[in-house]
Amino acid sequence: MQFGHFDDTNKEYVIQTPKTPLPWINYLGMDGFFSLVSNTSGGYSFYKDAKLLRLTRYRYNSVPLDSNGHYFYIKDGDTVWNPGWQPTKTELDSYECRHGLGYTHFSSEKNGLKAEDLVFVPVKDSCEISRVTLTNDSDQEKQISLFSYVEFCLWNAMDDMTNYQRNLSIGEVEIHGSTIYHKTEYRERRNHYAIYHVNAPVDGFDTDRDSFLGIYNGADKPDVVLAGESKNSVASGWYPIGSHHLKVTLKPGESKTYIFLLGYVENPKDDKWESLGVVRKAPALAMIDRYDTTAKVNAAFEELKKYWTELLARFTVHSPDEKLNRMVNIWNQYQCMVTFNMSRSASYYESGIGRGMGFRDSCQDLLGFLHLIPDKARERILDIAATQFPDGSAYHQYQPLTKKGNLDIGSGFNDDPLWLIAAASAYVRETGDTSLLSENVPFDNKEELAAPLMEHLRRSFDYTLEHLGPHGLPLIGRADWNDCLNLNCFSDTPGESFQTCANYESHKAESVFIAGMFVKYAKEYGDLCELLGNTAEKGRAYKASETMEQTILTAGWDGEWFLRAYDAFGEKIGSKECEEGQIFIEPQGFCVLAGVGVKEGYAEKAMASVKERLDTKYGVALQQPPYATYHLNLGEISSYPPGYKENAGIFCHNNPWISIGETVIGHGDRAFEVYKKTCPAYIENISEIHRTEPYVYSQMVAGKDARNFGEAKNSWLTGTAAWTFVNVSQHILGIYPTLNGLSVDPCLPSDIEGFTATRQYRGATYDIKVTNEDHAQKGIKAFLVDGKPIEGHVIPYDPDKKHYQVEIIM
Ligand code: GLC
Ligand code: GLC
């Protein structure tokens, strides 16, 4: 069942009912000011840090679901309704919500009145704009009331929902004309405030929640709206809100447009004690001035659209499969940008107060957006590298605002160091900018410990080599990519389990997954060494990679597939000898994509075992069979009920590893089949089962052992976005940046007879045309660059050329 449809021309998903199986959200903003907005106007805004600078209040885990947002109420006679349906839930005559790139557009009708609300955050400004247009489609004059409503958060979102003894006395506002200033905590001279403004004279306002709603009412029945009159309340402590009242008269056929602006404002830096408790209005007035007419707002909206059009033009494909096109050209890249902005901080599943930026997560996210915003990717790599420890290990997370490593979580995830190589190598392959490698970067954020980035990569590489276990495989530490496989943490002290225990260092559990990563990234490190002229170090890296490959083929092979790990007692994990957890997805995917066992035929076997044992109709499960009970020696993985999350859920993040693995051995049909199973556009018609947004990936889909097989959770903020984009663009379509230029070597499903693609790469445009009349899955018969045949599939790079015409016959 579908609840909407894609509009590819406008790059929108069109939701046709507010009653979607779960809230379907969008992200607004790209620079500092961000909003989450759902298809029923739920959501909230924050500035830069969803924990520390939250503008509006959201209630996670609330009933009804998704019940706080930025709302408009319309009172038309006795009928009160909202263009986004919530919170009154008045049945609408028509409803539509279009989620586009950086904006959301509601348009609804009730009793001959049409209300449109276009919400967006302008490029490079710290406010959210709502352009509200009311149209009288009836043949009677209408006299209606329009009320706006936002509930302010007292900035620190954690404090906001815990520290009531203080919070209920600190709320402060000022009202000047049509502008409401929310200045709570101004006295601590945090020097920032929020404004909520409308570009028309108001007929009233409210800033105190209890006055507006009525003490015992919910947002579905606000006193003020039902009465049709504002109370002009001035909040003092308690719960500050912002609400404007506009009385609007509309002749038949008449339309009126109002601009509402919710802004974040910082006072000038020199403002100290003098103006205590007084907002300095100049910056707010300047912001208001930038959007005080519909024409200015329309221009800002056009600028936003232009921004996205230009950005996404950096990689486009046209194939006979329109779902493939829409994912590659629009939604997958869009989601990659959202993971760049949000990391794992704020979604409808991440509360914005939990995690900082993950070391491994951010390095992987980079793989999906560095072709779009290479400069920001460069900055991000340097930020991440600065949280590495001198021995090559890394803080597992850091805070975006301070960029300091997070002490609560610390280090000990032994895959982390290698992801830095993955990110740096991808950046240099994309941009050719080797200056990154000589940037001086602190260790542990200490300037005195700074060293060139290349030295950071060396320590990443050596960290693995210096931490090998009894079989010569890398030690796993607290966990590798699979956070929940905690093989060294078997404390049974209540409250001390999984990753909180401190004893992981003395134990010897080993990871075949990290071994696979090492085979791949040691070579990529070696290639960077060679690029900088250090052939001896390249030799060392390649040799270590080959040795590791041999170790995997002996100690890491189970006969039909790759083992997952050895636990702290030297017992096998992910082996046919195990009762549960016999086969895991991660080492199959990563070893094969690293090329391990391809010559020996092991790769073929591993992929066949995945298909036989892990595949389901909704994707490839993380492992099988699931753990039925909790095992102290395995940790968090066995704490999940069978079929969910790491315990045999379909973890979408590593499905593309399998798909890439299949392309390595030339199986284009199977690679595409795996790609499609979790790909939103292909499963749009099972939205009633899948439940999360059909335009973005979710972290996890419940596996076949779960009661709700096929149901997804944790949409938006997942490494799945980056890896699926890497898979489809670099491996299936086969357009892969190498250190020496762009390589094109597709691995297609045999029924795709070709495609064209446009790719911006190192300042040049590549127009690529692939024909596949022979229905091949892999292999190139002819490769022409500007009409001339070349050897191999890497297009020779010429810094002076701005345009390449590439023709390939498979
Ligand atoms: C989550 C984490 C990621 C981890 C994965 C598997 O997605 O963000 O770091 O690799 O779970 O446990
Ligand atoms: C990862 C996992 C999640 C786990 C978390 C912390 O994000 O996906 O299941 O709760 O790590 O261990």
Short mmCIF file of N, CA, C and O in Angstrom, two decimals, residues 516-613:
data_model
loop_
_atom_site.label_atom_id
_atom_site.label_comp_id
_atom_site.label_asym_id
_atom_site.label_seq_id
_atom_site.Cartn_x
_atom_site.Cartn_y
_atom_site.Cartn_z
N GLY A 516 39.21 -8.07 7.34
CA GLY A 516 38.78 -7.74 5.98
C GLY A 516 38.99 -6.27 5.68
O GLY A 516 39.48 -5.88 4.61
N MET A 517 38.61 -5.44 6.65
CA MET A 517 38.83 -3.99 6.49
C MET A 517 40.31 -3.69 6.28
O MET A 517 40.68 -2.85 5.47
N PHE A 518 41.13 -4.39 7.05
CA PHE A 518 42.56 -4.11 6.99
C PHE A 518 43.12 -4.47 5.60
O PHE A 518 43.93 -3.73 5.04
N VAL A 519 42.67 -5.58 5.06
CA VAL A 519 43.16 -5.97 3.73
C VAL A 519 42.90 -4.83 2.74
O VAL A 519 43.76 -4.47 1.94
N LYS A 520 41.72 -4.24 2.83
CA LYS A 520 41.36 -3.18 1.89
C LYS A 520 42.08 -1.86 2.21
O LYS A 520 42.71 -1.26 1.34
N TYR A 521 41.98 -1.44 3.45
CA TYR A 521 42.47 -0.09 3.75
C TYR A 521 43.98 -0.03 3.93
O TYR A 521 44.57 1.04 3.80
N ALA A 522 44.62 -1.16 4.21
CA ALA A 522 46.10 -1.15 4.23
C ALA A 522 46.60 -0.84 2.82
O ALA A 522 47.54 -0.07 2.64
N LYS A 523 45.93 -1.41 1.82
CA LYS A 523 46.34 -1.13 0.43
C LYS A 523 46.07 0.32 0.08
O LYS A 523 46.88 0.97 -0.59
N GLU A 524 44.91 0.82 0.50
CA GLU A 524 44.61 2.22 0.18
C GLU A 524 45.61 3.15 0.86
O GLU A 524 46.02 4.17 0.28
N TYR A 525 46.02 2.78 2.06
CA TYR A 525 47.06 3.55 2.75
C TYR A 525 48.36 3.47 1.94
O TYR A 525 49.02 4.47 1.69
N GLY A 526 48.69 2.26 1.51
CA GLY A 526 49.90 2.07 0.70
C GLY A 526 49.87 2.91 -0.58
O GLY A 526 50.89 3.51 -0.96
N ASP A 527 48.72 2.98 -1.21
CA ASP A 527 48.62 3.77 -2.44
C ASP A 527 48.86 5.25 -2.18
O ASP A 527 49.48 5.95 -2.99
N LEU A 528 48.38 5.72 -1.02
CA LEU A 528 48.63 7.13 -0.68
C LEU A 528 50.11 7.35 -0.41
O LEU A 528 50.69 8.37 -0.79
N CYS A 529 50.76 6.36 0.24
CA CYS A 529 52.22 6.45 0.49
C CYS A 529 52.96 6.59 -0.84
O CYS A 529 53.84 7.43 -1.01
N GLU A 530 52.56 5.76 -1.79
CA GLU A 530 53.22 5.78 -3.10
C GLU A 530 53.03 7.14 -3.77
O GLU A 530 53.96 7.71 -4.34
N LEU A 531 51.83 7.65 -3.65
CA LEU A 531 51.53 8.96 -4.24
C LEU A 531 52.46 10.03 -3.67
O LEU A 531 52.86 10.96 -4.36
N LEU A 532 52.82 9.89 -2.40
CA LEU A 532 53.72 10.87 -1.78
C LEU A 532 55.18 10.46 -1.95
O LEU A 532 56.07 11.03 -1.33
N GLY A 533 55.43 9.43 -2.73
CA GLY A 533 56.80 9.04 -3.04
C GLY A 533 57.44 8.08 -2.06
O GLY A 533 58.63 7.78 -2.15
N ASN A 534 56.66 7.55 -1.13
CA ASN A 534 57.25 6.65 -0.14
C ASN A 534 56.99 5.19 -0.53
O ASN A 534 56.11 4.52 0.00
N THR A 535 57.78 4.69 -1.46
CA THR A 535 57.51 3.34 -1.98
C THR A 535 57.83 2.26 -0.96
O THR A 535 57.21 1.20 -0.97
N ALA A 536 58.80 2.53 -0.09
CA ALA A 536 59.14 1.53 0.93
C ALA A 536 57.93 1.29 1.84
O ALA A 536 57.57 0.14 2.13
N GLU A 537 57.28 2.38 2.25
CA GLU A 537 56.11 2.24 3.14
C GLU A 537 54.96 1.58 2.39
O GLU A 537 54.21 0.79 2.95
N LYS A 538 54.88 1.89 1.10
CA LYS A 538 53.84 1.21 0.32
C LYS A 538 54.08 -0.30 0.34
O LYS A 538 53.15 -1.09 0.53
N GLY A 539 55.34 -0.68 0.17
CA GLY A 539 55.68 -2.10 0.18
C GLY A 539 55.29 -2.75 1.50
O GLY A 539 54.70 -3.83 1.55
N ARG A 540 55.58 -2.04 2.59
CA ARG A 540 55.25 -2.57 3.92
C ARG A 540 53.73 -2.77 4.05
O ARG A 540 53.26 -3.79 4.54
N ALA A 541 52.99 -1.78 3.56
CA ALA A 541 51.52 -1.84 3.69
C ALA A 541 50.95 -2.99 2.85
O ALA A 541 50.10 -3.76 3.31
N TYR A 542 51.42 -3.09 1.61
CA TYR A 542 50.90 -4.16 0.75
C TYR A 542 51.23 -5.54 1.32
O TYR A 542 50.44 -6.46 1.26
N LYS A 543 52.44 -5.63 1.86
CA LYS A 543 52.85 -6.92 2.41
C LYS A 543 51.94 -7.28 3.60
O LYS A 543 51.48 -8.42 3.72
N ALA A 544 51.69 -6.30 4.45
CA ALA A 544 50.83 -6.56 5.62
C ALA A 544 49.43 -6.95 5.17
O ALA A 544 48.79 -7.83 5.75
N SER A 545 48.97 -6.30 4.11
CA SER A 545 47.64 -6.62 3.59
C SER A 545 47.60 -8.07 3.09
O SER A 545 46.66 -8.81 3.38
N GLU A 546 48.65 -8.45 2.36
CA GLU A 546 48.68 -9.83 1.84
C GLU A 546 48.76 -10.86 2.96
O GLU A 546 48.11 -11.91 2.91
N THR A 547 49.58 -10.55 3.96
CA THR A 547 49.68 -11.47 5.09
C THR A 547 48.32 -11.63 5.77
O THR A 547 47.90 -12.74 6.11
N MET A 548 47.64 -10.50 5.93
CA MET A 548 46.32 -10.55 6.59
C MET A 548 45.35 -11.39 5.76
O MET A 548 44.57 -12.17 6.30
N GLU A 549 45.45 -11.22 4.44
CA GLU A 549 44.55 -12.01 3.58
C GLU A 549 44.79 -13.51 3.80
O GLU A 549 43.84 -14.28 3.95
N GLN A 550 46.04 -13.88 3.85
CA GLN A 550 46.37 -15.30 4.08
C GLN A 550 45.83 -15.76 5.44
O GLN A 550 45.31 -16.87 5.57
N THR A 551 45.99 -14.90 6.44
CA THR A 551 45.49 -15.26 7.78
C THR A 551 43.98 -15.50 7.74
O THR A 551 43.47 -16.44 8.35
N ILE A 552 43.28 -14.64 7.00
CA ILE A 552 41.82 -14.82 6.90
C ILE A 552 41.51 -16.16 6.22
O ILE A 552 40.63 -16.90 6.66
N LEU A 553 42.26 -16.45 5.16
CA LEU A 553 41.96 -17.67 4.39
C LEU A 553 42.22 -18.93 5.21
O LEU A 553 41.64 -19.98 4.95
N THR A 554 43.08 -18.81 6.20
CA THR A 554 43.31 -19.99 7.04
C THR A 554 42.50 -19.89 8.34
O THR A 554 41.52 -20.60 8.51
N ALA A 555 42.85 -18.91 9.18
CA ALA A 555 42.20 -18.84 10.50
C ALA A 555 40.79 -18.26 10.44
O ALA A 555 40.01 -18.43 11.37
N GLY A 556 40.44 -17.59 9.34
CA GLY A 556 39.15 -16.89 9.30
C GLY A 556 38.13 -17.55 8.39
O GLY A 556 37.08 -16.97 8.09
N TRP A 557 38.42 -18.74 7.91
CA TRP A 557 37.51 -19.41 6.97
C TRP A 557 36.87 -20.61 7.64
O TRP A 557 37.53 -21.40 8.30
N ASP A 558 35.57 -20.73 7.46
CA ASP A 558 34.83 -21.77 8.17
C ASP A 558 34.46 -22.95 7.27
O ASP A 558 33.77 -23.87 7.69
N GLY A 559 34.85 -22.90 6.01
CA GLY A 559 34.50 -24.00 5.10
C GLY A 559 33.54 -23.56 4.03
O GLY A 559 33.73 -23.81 2.85
N GLU A 560 32.47 -22.85 4.43
CA GLU A 560 31.50 -22.36 3.46
C GLU A 560 31.37 -20.85 3.51
O GLU A 560 30.73 -20.25 2.66
N TRP A 561 31.90 -20.25 4.53
CA TRP A 561 31.83 -18.79 4.68
C TRP A 561 32.91 -18.31 5.63
O TRP A 561 33.61 -19.13 6.25
N PHE A 562 33.06 -17.02 5.73
CA PHE A 562 34.06 -16.46 6.65
C PHE A 562 33.52 -16.47 8.07
O PHE A 562 32.34 -16.16 8.30
N LEU A 563 34.38 -16.82 8.99
CA LEU A 563 34.05 -16.74 10.42
C LEU A 563 33.81 -15.28 10.80
O LEU A 563 34.32 -14.38 10.14
N ARG A 564 33.13 -15.06 11.88
CA ARG A 564 32.93 -13.68 12.33
C ARG A 564 34.04 -13.22 13.27
O ARG A 564 34.51 -12.11 13.22
N ALA A 565 34.41 -14.12 14.19
CA ALA A 565 35.33 -13.69 15.25
C ALA A 565 35.77 -14.89 16.07
O ALA A 565 35.24 -16.00 15.91
N TYR A 566 36.77 -14.67 16.92
CA TYR A 566 37.07 -15.59 18.02
C TYR A 566 36.78 -14.84 19.30
O TYR A 566 37.14 -13.67 19.43
N ASP A 567 36.12 -15.49 20.24
CA ASP A 567 35.81 -14.78 21.48
C ASP A 567 37.03 -14.77 22.40
O ASP A 567 38.10 -15.27 22.05
N ALA A 568 36.84 -14.25 23.60
CA ALA A 568 37.97 -14.06 24.51
C ALA A 568 38.59 -15.39 24.94
O ALA A 568 39.72 -15.43 25.43
N PHE A 569 37.86 -16.49 24.73
CA PHE A 569 38.38 -17.79 25.12
C PHE A 569 38.85 -18.59 23.91
O PHE A 569 39.09 -19.80 23.98
N GLY A 570 38.91 -17.91 22.76
CA GLY A 570 39.38 -18.58 21.56
C GLY A 570 38.30 -19.41 20.87
O GLY A 570 38.57 -20.16 19.94
N GLU A 571 37.03 -19.28 21.32
CA GLU A 571 35.94 -20.01 20.67
C GLU A 571 35.48 -19.26 19.42
O GLU A 571 35.48 -18.03 19.38
N LYS A 572 35.02 -20.05 18.42
CA LYS A 572 34.57 -19.42 17.18
C LYS A 572 33.20 -18.77 17.32
O LYS A 572 32.31 -19.31 17.96
N ILE A 573 33.06 -17.61 16.68
CA ILE A 573 31.76 -16.94 16.56
C ILE A 573 31.43 -16.88 15.07
O ILE A 573 32.29 -16.53 14.26
N GLY A 574 30.22 -17.23 14.72
CA GLY A 574 29.85 -17.20 13.30
C GLY A 574 30.40 -18.40 12.55
O GLY A 574 30.95 -18.27 11.46
N SER A 575 30.23 -19.57 13.16
CA SER A 575 30.74 -20.79 12.55
C SER A 575 29.64 -21.84 12.52
O SER A 575 28.73 -21.83 13.35
N LYS A 576 29.75 -22.78 11.60
CA LYS A 576 28.76 -23.86 11.57
C LYS A 576 28.80 -24.68 12.86
O LYS A 576 27.84 -25.37 13.18
N GLU A 577 29.90 -24.56 13.59
CA GLU A 577 29.99 -25.27 14.87
C GLU A 577 29.13 -24.64 15.97
O GLU A 577 28.91 -25.25 17.00
N CYS A 578 28.71 -23.39 15.73
CA CYS A 578 27.92 -22.70 16.76
C CYS A 578 26.47 -23.16 16.66
O CYS A 578 25.99 -23.54 15.59
N GLU A 579 25.76 -23.06 17.78
CA GLU A 579 24.35 -23.40 17.74
C GLU A 579 23.53 -22.25 17.15
O GLU A 579 22.62 -22.45 16.35
N GLU A 580 23.85 -21.04 17.63
CA GLU A 580 23.18 -19.84 17.11
C GLU A 580 24.26 -18.94 16.55
O GLU A 580 25.45 -19.15 16.82
N GLY A 581 23.87 -17.94 15.79
CA GLY A 581 24.88 -17.04 15.23
C GLY A 581 25.91 -17.80 14.42
O GLY A 581 27.12 -17.65 14.62
N GLN A 582 25.47 -18.63 13.48
CA GLN A 582 26.41 -19.45 12.70
C GLN A 582 27.09 -18.67 11.59
O GLN A 582 28.23 -18.94 11.24
N ILE A 583 26.34 -17.74 11.03
CA ILE A 583 26.91 -16.97 9.91
C ILE A 583 26.51 -15.51 10.06
O ILE A 583 25.35 -15.20 10.32
N PHE A 584 27.49 -14.63 9.90
CA PHE A 584 27.29 -13.18 10.04
C PHE A 584 27.53 -12.51 8.68
O PHE A 584 28.40 -12.93 7.92
N ILE A 585 26.83 -11.44 8.48
CA ILE A 585 26.95 -10.73 7.20
C ILE A 585 28.28 -9.97 7.06
O ILE A 585 28.86 -9.90 5.98
N GLU A 586 28.77 -9.36 8.17
CA GLU A 586 29.85 -8.39 8.02
C GLU A 586 31.12 -8.95 7.38
O GLU A 586 31.65 -8.34 6.45
N PRO A 587 31.64 -10.10 7.85
CA PRO A 587 32.89 -10.56 7.23
C PRO A 587 32.67 -11.05 5.80
O PRO A 587 33.58 -10.94 4.97
N GLN A 588 31.46 -11.55 5.49
CA GLN A 588 31.22 -11.99 4.10
C GLN A 588 31.32 -10.76 3.19
O GLN A 588 32.03 -10.76 2.19
N GLY A 589 30.60 -9.72 3.59
CA GLY A 589 30.59 -8.51 2.77
C GLY A 589 31.97 -7.89 2.67
O GLY A 589 32.49 -7.66 1.58
N PHE A 590 32.57 -7.64 3.83
CA PHE A 590 33.80 -6.86 3.77
C PHE A 590 34.99 -7.64 3.23
O PHE A 590 35.83 -7.09 2.51
N CYS A 591 35.08 -8.92 3.54
CA CYS A 591 36.21 -9.69 3.00
C CYS A 591 36.09 -9.76 1.48
O CYS A 591 37.07 -9.55 0.77
N VAL A 592 34.90 -10.02 0.98
CA VAL A 592 34.76 -10.17 -0.47
C VAL A 592 34.95 -8.82 -1.16
O VAL A 592 35.64 -8.73 -2.19
N LEU A 593 34.40 -7.75 -0.60
CA LEU A 593 34.61 -6.46 -1.28
C LEU A 593 36.07 -6.04 -1.23
O LEU A 593 36.55 -5.28 -2.06
N ALA A 594 36.81 -6.58 -0.24
CA ALA A 594 38.25 -6.32 -0.19
C ALA A 594 39.02 -7.25 -1.13
O ALA A 594 40.24 -7.15 -1.24
N GLY A 595 38.32 -8.17 -1.76
CA GLY A 595 38.98 -9.07 -2.70
C GLY A 595 39.53 -10.34 -2.07
O GLY A 595 40.20 -11.14 -2.74
N VAL A 596 39.22 -10.57 -0.81
CA VAL A 596 39.77 -11.75 -0.12
C VAL A 596 39.12 -13.03 -0.67
O VAL A 596 37.90 -13.13 -0.74
N GLY A 597 39.96 -13.99 -1.05
CA GLY A 597 39.45 -15.29 -1.45
C GLY A 597 38.78 -15.31 -2.82
O GLY A 597 38.09 -16.27 -3.14
N VAL A 598 38.97 -14.28 -3.60
CA VAL A 598 38.36 -14.27 -4.93
C VAL A 598 39.01 -15.35 -5.81
O VAL A 598 38.33 -16.18 -6.40
N LYS A 599 40.35 -15.34 -5.87
CA LYS A 599 41.07 -16.34 -6.68
C LYS A 599 40.76 -17.76 -6.21
O LYS A 599 40.62 -18.68 -6.99
N GLU A 600 40.71 -17.91 -4.90
CA GLU A 600 40.58 -19.25 -4.30
C GLU A 600 39.16 -19.80 -4.40
O GLU A 600 38.91 -20.93 -4.00
N GLY A 601 38.22 -18.98 -4.89
CA GLY A 601 36.83 -19.43 -4.96
C GLY A 601 36.08 -19.29 -3.64
O GLY A 601 34.90 -19.63 -3.55
N TYR A 602 36.75 -18.81 -2.61
CA TYR A 602 36.08 -18.63 -1.31
C TYR A 602 35.01 -17.54 -1.40
O TYR A 602 33.97 -17.60 -0.75
N ALA A 603 35.32 -16.52 -2.19
CA ALA A 603 34.39 -15.39 -2.29
C ALA A 603 33.05 -15.87 -2.85
O ALA A 603 31.98 -15.54 -2.33
N GLU A 604 33.12 -16.66 -3.92
CA GLU A 604 31.89 -17.23 -4.51
C GLU A 604 31.11 -18.01 -3.47
O GLU A 604 29.89 -17.88 -3.35
N LYS A 605 31.85 -18.84 -2.73
CA LYS A 605 31.18 -19.67 -1.72
C LYS A 605 30.53 -18.81 -0.65
O LYS A 605 29.41 -19.07 -0.22
N ALA A 606 31.26 -17.79 -0.20
CA ALA A 606 30.73 -16.94 0.87
C ALA A 606 29.46 -16.24 0.42
O ALA A 606 28.46 -16.18 1.15
N MET A 607 29.47 -15.74 -0.83
CA MET A 607 28.28 -15.04 -1.33
C MET A 607 27.11 -16.02 -1.48
O MET A 607 25.96 -15.68 -1.22
N ALA A 608 27.43 -17.24 -1.90
CA ALA A 608 26.36 -18.24 -2.04
C ALA A 608 25.78 -18.58 -0.67
O ALA A 608 24.56 -18.75 -0.51
N SER A 609 26.63 -18.67 0.34
CA SER A 609 26.14 -18.97 1.69
C SER A 609 25.26 -17.84 2.21
O SER A 609 24.27 -18.08 2.90
N VAL A 610 25.63 -16.61 1.89
CA VAL A 610 24.81 -15.47 2.31
C VAL A 610 23.43 -15.61 1.70
O VAL A 610 22.41 -15.45 2.37
N LYS A 611 23.42 -15.93 0.41
CA LYS A 611 22.13 -16.04 -0.27
C LYS A 611 21.29 -17.16 0.33
O LYS A 611 20.10 -17.00 0.57
N GLU A 612 21.96 -18.24 0.61
CA GLU A 612 21.23 -19.39 1.12
C GLU A 612 20.76 -19.19 2.56
O GLU A 612 19.65 -19.56 2.94
N ARG A 613 21.60 -18.57 3.38
CA ARG A 613 21.30 -18.57 4.82
C ARG A 613 20.83 -17.24 5.39
O ARG A 613 20.19 -17.23 6.44
#
